[in-house]
mmCIF file of C-alpha atoms in Angstrom:
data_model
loop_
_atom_site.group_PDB
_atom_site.id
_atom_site.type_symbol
_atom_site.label_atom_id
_atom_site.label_comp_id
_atom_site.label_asym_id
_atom_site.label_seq_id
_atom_site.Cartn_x
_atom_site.Cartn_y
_atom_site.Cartn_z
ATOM 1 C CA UNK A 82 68.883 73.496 55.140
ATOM 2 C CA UNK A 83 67.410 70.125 55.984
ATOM 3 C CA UNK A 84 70.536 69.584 58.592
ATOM 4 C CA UNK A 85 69.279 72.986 60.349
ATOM 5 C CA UNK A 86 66.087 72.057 60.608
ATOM 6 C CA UNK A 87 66.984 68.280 62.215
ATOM 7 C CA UNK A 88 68.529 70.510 64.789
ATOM 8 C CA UNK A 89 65.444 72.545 65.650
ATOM 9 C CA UNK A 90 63.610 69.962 65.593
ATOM 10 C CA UNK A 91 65.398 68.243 68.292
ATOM 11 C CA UNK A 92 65.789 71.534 69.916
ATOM 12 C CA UNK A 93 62.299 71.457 70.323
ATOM 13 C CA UNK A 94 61.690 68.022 71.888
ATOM 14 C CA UNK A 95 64.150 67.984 73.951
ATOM 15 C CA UNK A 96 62.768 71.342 75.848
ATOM 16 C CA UNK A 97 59.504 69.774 75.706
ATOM 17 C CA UNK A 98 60.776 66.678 77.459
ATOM 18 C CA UNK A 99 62.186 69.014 79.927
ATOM 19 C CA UNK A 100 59.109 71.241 80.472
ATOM 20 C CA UNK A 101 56.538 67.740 80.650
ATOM 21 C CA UNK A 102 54.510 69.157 77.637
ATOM 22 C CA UNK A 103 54.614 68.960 74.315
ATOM 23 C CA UNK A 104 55.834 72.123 71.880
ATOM 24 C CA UNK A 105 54.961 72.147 68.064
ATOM 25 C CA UNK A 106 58.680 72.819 66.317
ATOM 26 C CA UNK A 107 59.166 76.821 66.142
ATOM 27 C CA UNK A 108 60.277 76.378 62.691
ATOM 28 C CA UNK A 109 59.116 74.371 59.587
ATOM 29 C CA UNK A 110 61.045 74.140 56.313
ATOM 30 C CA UNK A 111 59.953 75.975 53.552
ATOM 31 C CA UNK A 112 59.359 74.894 49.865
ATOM 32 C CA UNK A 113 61.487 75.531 47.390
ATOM 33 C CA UNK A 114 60.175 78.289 45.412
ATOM 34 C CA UNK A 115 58.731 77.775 42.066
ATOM 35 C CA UNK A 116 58.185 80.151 39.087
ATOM 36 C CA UNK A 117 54.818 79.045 38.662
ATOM 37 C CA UNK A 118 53.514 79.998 42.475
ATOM 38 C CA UNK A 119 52.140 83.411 42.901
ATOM 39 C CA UNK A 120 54.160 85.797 45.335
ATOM 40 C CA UNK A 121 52.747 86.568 49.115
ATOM 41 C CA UNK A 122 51.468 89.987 49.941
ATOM 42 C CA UNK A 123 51.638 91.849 53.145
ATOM 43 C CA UNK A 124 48.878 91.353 55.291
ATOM 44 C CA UNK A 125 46.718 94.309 54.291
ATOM 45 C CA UNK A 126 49.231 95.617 51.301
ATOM 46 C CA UNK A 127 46.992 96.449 47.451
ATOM 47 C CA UNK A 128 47.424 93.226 45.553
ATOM 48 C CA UNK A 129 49.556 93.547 42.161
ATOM 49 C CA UNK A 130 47.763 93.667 39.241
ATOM 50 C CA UNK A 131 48.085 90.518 37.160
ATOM 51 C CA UNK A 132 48.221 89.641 33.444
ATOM 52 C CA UNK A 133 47.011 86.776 32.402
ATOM 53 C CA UNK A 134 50.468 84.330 31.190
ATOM 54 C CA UNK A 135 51.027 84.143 27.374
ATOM 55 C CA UNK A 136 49.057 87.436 27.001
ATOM 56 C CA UNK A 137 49.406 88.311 23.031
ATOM 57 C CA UNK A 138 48.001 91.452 20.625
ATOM 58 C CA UNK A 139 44.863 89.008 19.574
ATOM 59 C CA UNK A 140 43.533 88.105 23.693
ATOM 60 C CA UNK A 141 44.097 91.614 24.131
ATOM 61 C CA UNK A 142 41.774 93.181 21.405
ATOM 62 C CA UNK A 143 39.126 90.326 22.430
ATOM 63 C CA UNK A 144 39.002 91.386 25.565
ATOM 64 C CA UNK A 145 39.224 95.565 25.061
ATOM 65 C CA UNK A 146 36.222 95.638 22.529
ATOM 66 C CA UNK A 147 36.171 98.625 20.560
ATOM 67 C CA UNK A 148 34.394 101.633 22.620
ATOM 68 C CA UNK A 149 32.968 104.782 21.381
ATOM 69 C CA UNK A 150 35.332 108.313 21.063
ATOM 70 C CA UNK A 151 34.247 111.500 19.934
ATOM 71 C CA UNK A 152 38.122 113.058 18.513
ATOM 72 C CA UNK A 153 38.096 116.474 19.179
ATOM 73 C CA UNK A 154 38.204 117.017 15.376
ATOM 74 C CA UNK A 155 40.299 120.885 16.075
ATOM 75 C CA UNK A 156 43.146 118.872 17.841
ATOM 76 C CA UNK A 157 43.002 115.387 16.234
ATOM 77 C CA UNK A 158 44.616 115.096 12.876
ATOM 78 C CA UNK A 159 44.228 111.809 11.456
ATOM 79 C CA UNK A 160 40.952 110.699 12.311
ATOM 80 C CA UNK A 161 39.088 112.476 9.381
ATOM 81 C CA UNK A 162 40.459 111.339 5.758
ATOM 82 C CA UNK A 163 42.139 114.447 4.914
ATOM 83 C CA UNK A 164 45.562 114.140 4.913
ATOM 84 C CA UNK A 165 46.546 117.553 3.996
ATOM 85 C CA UNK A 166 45.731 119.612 7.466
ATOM 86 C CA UNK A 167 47.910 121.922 8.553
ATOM 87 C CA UNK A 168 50.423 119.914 11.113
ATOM 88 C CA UNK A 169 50.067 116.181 9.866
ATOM 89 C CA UNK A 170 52.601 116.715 7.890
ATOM 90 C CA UNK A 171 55.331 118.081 10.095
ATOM 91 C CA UNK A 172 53.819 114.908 12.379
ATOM 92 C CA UNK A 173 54.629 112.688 9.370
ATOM 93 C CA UNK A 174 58.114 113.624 9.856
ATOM 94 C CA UNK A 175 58.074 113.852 13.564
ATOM 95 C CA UNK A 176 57.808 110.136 12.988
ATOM 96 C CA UNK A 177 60.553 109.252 10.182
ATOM 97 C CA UNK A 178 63.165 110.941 12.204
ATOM 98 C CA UNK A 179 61.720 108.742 15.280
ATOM 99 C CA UNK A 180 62.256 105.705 13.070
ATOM 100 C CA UNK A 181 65.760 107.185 12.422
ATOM 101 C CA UNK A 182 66.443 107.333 15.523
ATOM 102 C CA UNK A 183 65.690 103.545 16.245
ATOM 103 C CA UNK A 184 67.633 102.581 14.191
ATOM 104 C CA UNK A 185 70.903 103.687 16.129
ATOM 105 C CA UNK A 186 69.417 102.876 19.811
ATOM 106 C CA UNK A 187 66.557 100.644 21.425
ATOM 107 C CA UNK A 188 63.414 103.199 21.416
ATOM 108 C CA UNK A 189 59.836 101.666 21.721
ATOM 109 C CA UNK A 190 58.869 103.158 24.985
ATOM 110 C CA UNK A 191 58.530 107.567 24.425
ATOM 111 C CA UNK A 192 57.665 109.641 26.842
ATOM 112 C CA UNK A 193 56.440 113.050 25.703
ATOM 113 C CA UNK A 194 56.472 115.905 28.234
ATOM 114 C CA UNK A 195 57.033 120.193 28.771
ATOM 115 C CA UNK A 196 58.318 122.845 30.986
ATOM 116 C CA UNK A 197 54.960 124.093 31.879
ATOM 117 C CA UNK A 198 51.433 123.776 31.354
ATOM 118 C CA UNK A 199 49.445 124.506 28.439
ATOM 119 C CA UNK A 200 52.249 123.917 25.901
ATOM 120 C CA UNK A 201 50.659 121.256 23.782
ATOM 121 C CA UNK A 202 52.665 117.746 25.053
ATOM 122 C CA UNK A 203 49.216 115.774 25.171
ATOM 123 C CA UNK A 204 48.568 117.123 21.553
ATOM 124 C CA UNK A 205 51.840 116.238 20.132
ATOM 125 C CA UNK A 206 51.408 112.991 22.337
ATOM 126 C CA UNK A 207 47.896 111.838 20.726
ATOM 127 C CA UNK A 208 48.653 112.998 17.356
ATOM 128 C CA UNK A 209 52.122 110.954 17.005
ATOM 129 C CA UNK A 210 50.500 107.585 18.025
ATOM 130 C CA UNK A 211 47.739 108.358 15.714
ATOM 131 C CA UNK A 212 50.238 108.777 12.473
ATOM 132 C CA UNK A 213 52.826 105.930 14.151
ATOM 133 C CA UNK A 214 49.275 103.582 13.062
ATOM 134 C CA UNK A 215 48.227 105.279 10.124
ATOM 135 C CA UNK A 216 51.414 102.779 8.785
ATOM 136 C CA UNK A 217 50.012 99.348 7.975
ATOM 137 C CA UNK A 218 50.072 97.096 10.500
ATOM 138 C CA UNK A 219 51.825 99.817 13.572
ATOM 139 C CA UNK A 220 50.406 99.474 16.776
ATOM 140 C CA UNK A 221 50.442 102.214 19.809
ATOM 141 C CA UNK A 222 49.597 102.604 22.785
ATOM 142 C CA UNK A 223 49.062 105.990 24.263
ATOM 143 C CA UNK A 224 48.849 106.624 28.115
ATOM 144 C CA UNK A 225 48.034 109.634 29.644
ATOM 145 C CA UNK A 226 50.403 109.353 32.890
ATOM 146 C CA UNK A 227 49.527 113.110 33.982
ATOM 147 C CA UNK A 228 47.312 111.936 37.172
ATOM 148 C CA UNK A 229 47.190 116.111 38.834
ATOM 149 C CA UNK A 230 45.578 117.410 35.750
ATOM 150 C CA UNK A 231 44.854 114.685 32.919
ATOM 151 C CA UNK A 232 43.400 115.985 29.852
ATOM 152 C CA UNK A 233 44.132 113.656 26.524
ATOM 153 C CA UNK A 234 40.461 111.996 27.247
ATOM 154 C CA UNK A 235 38.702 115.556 25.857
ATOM 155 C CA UNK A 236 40.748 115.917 22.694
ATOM 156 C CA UNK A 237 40.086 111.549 22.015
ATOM 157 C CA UNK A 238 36.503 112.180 23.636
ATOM 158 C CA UNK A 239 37.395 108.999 25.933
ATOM 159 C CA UNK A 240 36.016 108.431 29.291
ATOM 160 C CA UNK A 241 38.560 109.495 32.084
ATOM 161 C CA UNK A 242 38.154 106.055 33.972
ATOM 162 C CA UNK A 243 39.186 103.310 34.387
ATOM 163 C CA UNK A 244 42.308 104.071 33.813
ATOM 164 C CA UNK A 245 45.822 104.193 35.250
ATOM 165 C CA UNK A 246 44.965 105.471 38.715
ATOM 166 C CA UNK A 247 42.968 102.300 39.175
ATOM 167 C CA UNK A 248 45.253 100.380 37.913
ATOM 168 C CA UNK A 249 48.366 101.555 39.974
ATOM 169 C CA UNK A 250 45.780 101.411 43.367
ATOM 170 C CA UNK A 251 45.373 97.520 42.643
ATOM 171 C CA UNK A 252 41.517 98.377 41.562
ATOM 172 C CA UNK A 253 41.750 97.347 38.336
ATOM 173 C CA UNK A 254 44.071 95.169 35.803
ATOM 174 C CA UNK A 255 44.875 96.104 32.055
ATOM 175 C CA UNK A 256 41.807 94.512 30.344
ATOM 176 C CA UNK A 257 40.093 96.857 32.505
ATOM 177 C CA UNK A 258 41.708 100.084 32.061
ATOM 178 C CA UNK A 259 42.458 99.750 28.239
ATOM 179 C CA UNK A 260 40.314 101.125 25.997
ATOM 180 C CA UNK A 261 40.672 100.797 21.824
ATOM 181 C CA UNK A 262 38.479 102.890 19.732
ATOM 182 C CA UNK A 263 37.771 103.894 16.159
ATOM 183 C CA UNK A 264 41.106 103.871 14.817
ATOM 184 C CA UNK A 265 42.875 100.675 13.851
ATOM 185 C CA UNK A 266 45.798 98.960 15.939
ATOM 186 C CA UNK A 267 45.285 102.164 18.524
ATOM 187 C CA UNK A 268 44.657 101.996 22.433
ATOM 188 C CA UNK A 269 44.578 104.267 24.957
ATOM 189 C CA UNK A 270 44.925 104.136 28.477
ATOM 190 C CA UNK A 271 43.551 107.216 30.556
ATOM 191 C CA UNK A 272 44.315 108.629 33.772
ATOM 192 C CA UNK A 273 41.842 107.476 35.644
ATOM 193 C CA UNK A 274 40.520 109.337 38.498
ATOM 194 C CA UNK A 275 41.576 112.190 40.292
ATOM 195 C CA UNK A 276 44.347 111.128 42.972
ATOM 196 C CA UNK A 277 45.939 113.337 45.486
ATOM 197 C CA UNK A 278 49.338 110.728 45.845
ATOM 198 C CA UNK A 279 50.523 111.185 42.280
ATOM 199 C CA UNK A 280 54.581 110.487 43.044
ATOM 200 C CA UNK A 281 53.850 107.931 45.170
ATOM 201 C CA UNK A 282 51.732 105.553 42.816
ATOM 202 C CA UNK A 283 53.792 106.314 39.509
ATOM 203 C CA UNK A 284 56.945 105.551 41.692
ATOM 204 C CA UNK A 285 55.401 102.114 43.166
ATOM 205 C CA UNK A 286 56.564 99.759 40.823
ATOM 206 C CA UNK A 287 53.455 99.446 39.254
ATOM 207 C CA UNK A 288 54.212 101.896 35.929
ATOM 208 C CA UNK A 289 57.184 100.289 35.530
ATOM 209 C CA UNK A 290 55.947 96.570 35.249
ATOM 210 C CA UNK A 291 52.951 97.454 33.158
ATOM 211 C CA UNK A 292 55.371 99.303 30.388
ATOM 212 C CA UNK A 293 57.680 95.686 30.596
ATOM 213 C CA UNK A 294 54.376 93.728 29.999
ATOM 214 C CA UNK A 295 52.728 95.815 27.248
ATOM 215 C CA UNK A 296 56.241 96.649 25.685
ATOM 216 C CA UNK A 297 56.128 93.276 23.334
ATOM 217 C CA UNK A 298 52.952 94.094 22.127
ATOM 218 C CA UNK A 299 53.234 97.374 20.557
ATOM 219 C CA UNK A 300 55.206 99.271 18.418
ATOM 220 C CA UNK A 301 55.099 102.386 20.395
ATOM 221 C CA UNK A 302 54.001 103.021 23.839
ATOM 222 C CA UNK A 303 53.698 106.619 23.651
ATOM 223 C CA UNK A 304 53.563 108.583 27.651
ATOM 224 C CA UNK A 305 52.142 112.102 28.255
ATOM 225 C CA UNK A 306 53.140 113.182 31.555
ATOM 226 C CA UNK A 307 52.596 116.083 33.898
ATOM 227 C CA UNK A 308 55.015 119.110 33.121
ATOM 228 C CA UNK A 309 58.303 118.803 34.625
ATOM 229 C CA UNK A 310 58.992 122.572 36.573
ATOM 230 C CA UNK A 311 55.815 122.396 38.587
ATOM 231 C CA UNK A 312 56.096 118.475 39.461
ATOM 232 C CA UNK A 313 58.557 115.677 40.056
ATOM 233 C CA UNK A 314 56.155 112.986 38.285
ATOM 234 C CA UNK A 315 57.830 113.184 34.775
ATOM 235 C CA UNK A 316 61.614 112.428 36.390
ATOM 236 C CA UNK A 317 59.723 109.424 37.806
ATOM 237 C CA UNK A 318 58.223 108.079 35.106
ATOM 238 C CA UNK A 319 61.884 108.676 32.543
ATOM 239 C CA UNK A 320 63.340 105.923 34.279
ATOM 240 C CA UNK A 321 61.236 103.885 32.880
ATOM 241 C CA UNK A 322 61.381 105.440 29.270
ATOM 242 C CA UNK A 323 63.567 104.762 26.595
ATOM 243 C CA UNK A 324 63.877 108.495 25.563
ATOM 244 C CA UNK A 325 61.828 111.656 26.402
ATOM 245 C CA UNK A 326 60.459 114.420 23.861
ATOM 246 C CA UNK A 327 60.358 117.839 24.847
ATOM 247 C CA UNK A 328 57.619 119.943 24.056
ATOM 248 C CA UNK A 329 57.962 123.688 23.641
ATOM 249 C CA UNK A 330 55.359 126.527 23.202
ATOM 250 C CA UNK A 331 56.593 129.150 20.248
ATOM 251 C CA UNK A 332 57.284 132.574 21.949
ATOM 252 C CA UNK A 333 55.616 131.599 25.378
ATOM 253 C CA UNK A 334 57.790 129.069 26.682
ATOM 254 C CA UNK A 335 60.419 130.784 28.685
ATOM 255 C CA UNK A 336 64.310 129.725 27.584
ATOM 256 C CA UNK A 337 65.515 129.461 31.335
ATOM 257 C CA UNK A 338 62.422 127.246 32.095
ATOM 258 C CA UNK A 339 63.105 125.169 28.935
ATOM 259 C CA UNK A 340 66.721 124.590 29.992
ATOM 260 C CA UNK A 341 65.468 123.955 33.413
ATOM 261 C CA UNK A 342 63.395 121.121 32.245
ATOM 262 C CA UNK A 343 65.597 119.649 30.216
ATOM 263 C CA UNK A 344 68.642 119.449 33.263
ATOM 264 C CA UNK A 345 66.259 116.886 34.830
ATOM 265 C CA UNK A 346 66.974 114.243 32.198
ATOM 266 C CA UNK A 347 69.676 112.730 31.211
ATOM 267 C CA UNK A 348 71.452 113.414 27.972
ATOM 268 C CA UNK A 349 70.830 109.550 26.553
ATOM 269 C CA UNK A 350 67.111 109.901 27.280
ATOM 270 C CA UNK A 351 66.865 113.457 25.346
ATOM 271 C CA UNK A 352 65.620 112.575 21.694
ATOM 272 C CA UNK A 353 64.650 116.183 20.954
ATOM 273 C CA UNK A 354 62.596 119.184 21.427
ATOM 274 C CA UNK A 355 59.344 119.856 19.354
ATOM 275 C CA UNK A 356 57.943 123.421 19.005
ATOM 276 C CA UNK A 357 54.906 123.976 19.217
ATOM 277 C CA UNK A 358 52.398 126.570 17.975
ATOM 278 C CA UNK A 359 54.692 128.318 15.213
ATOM 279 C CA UNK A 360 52.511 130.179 13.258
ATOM 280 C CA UNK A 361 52.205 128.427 9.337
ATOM 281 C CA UNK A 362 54.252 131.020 7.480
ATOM 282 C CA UNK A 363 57.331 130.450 9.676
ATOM 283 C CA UNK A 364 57.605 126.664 9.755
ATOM 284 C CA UNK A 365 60.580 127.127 6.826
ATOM 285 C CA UNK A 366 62.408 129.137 8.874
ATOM 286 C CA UNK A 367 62.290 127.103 11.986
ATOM 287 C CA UNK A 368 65.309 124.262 12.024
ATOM 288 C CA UNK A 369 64.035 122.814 15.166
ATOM 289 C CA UNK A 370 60.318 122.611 13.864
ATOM 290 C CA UNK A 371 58.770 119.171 14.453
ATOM 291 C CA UNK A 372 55.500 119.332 15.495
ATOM 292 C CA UNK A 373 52.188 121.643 14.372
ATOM 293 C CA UNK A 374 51.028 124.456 14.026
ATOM 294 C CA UNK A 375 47.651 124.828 15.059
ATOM 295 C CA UNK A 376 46.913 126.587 18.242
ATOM 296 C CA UNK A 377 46.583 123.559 20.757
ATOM 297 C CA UNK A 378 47.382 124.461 24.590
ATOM 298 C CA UNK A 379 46.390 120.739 25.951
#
């Protein structure tokens, strides 16, 4: 490199001898790069959000102080002290077979997701990182990645924003859009605001690098997204995933739909399919039971 730029160098004076006036060289040698330098942005282009280096659990929870919900107590199971509502249960068990299933394949990262609307993914999504803490010393994070029509702030009663939006525009870093509330070892990181670019900011990179950075200090990082017939955002936020839930709605969820949906993923990234809203005297009969019961269309 340092042999090129001898040449240019003399390049450059000698056509500045010829002209009669002196020309700066065209090219300069660079600096080697070094980890701990911070990478150039385009002129103009939404800075990355940065964490801070040798982020851990402790700086996190001192910087996301502890902010007020109001659980939507028909939705939310494990908030109140009774442990015998109909659903936690089949939730407890939703989570041993998840721990089961670590055991034979990396899983930390879940995303949670349905055919359609209204089938109950962002209840089975809040729920299961509310029993995965209820264990001693479990952390979770939950994100609501559904940016056309978010909805897990009602049933935690969270504020909407900050939240992910933000933080994939470059508005906002983590500390920012995290919020931890009444329960124990639980966060939660909202939607955000209302964006009309959906694919574009949960395919920018920006997903992707937050999940890597948050990954070590969690147990589970649990991912409601938008439904996947309507919308291409869940296939863009899988690829990031370690495996994908699918959640179906007893006796409304059409069969061709489900299989629909589920042809989007691939088979490694399929953990399993939770039905939802099968009324309490049937859960026996139902084999492929592993979610709730109560009527929840969030």
């Amino acid at each position: 490199m340092s042999r090129i730029h001898d040449a240019l160098k003399r390049a450059e004076q000698e056509r500045a001898t010829f002209t009669g006036t002196h020309a700066e060289p065209s090219y300069t040698q660079q600096p080697e790069a070094r980890d701990d330098m911070p990478s150039l942005q385009p002129s103009g282009a939404t800075p990355m959000p940065t964490m801070t280096s040798g982020w851990s659990y402790e700086s996190l929870v001192a910087r996301c102080p502890q902010t007020e919900w109001s659980p939507d107590p028909r939705t939310m199971l494990f908030f109140q002290e009774d442990d015998s509502r109909l659903g936690a249960e089949e939730f407890r068990t939703l989570r041993s077979r998840l721990y089961q299933i670590r055991e034979k394949m990396p899983l930390k990262r879940l995303m949670v997701t349905s055919a359609l609307p209204k089938e109950g993914k962002s209840f089975v999504a809040a729920n299961l990182a509310q029993v995965m803490v209820r264990q001693h010393g479990r952390r979770a994070l939950v994100i609501d990645a559904d940016l056309r029509n978010p909805g897990m702030h009602r049933h935690l009663g969270a504020a909407q924003s900050p939240g992910l939006a933000e933080y994939l525009l470059g508005e906002c870093d983590e500390f920012a859009a995290l919020q931890r509330g009444p329960m124990e070892n639980l966060f939660f990181l909202p939607a955000g605001r209302a964006v009309p670019s959906a694919p574009e900011l949960l395919s920018n990179g920006r997903l992707k690098l937050l999940l890597q950075r948050v990954e070590s200090l969690f147990d589970w990082v649990i991912v409601d997204t938008s439904p996947v017939i309507p919308v291409s955002d869940a296939t863009l936020v899988a690829s990031s995933c370690d495996g994908i839930l699918m959640v179906v709605r007893s006796n409304v969820t059409p069969s061709d739909l489900a299989r629909r949906a589920r042809e989007e993923f691939p088979d490694k990234l399929l953990l399993g399919v939770v039905l939802n809203g099968t009324p309490s005297g049937k859960l026996a009969q139902s084999k492929y039971y592993y979610g709730e019961a109560v009527n929840s269309h969030a």
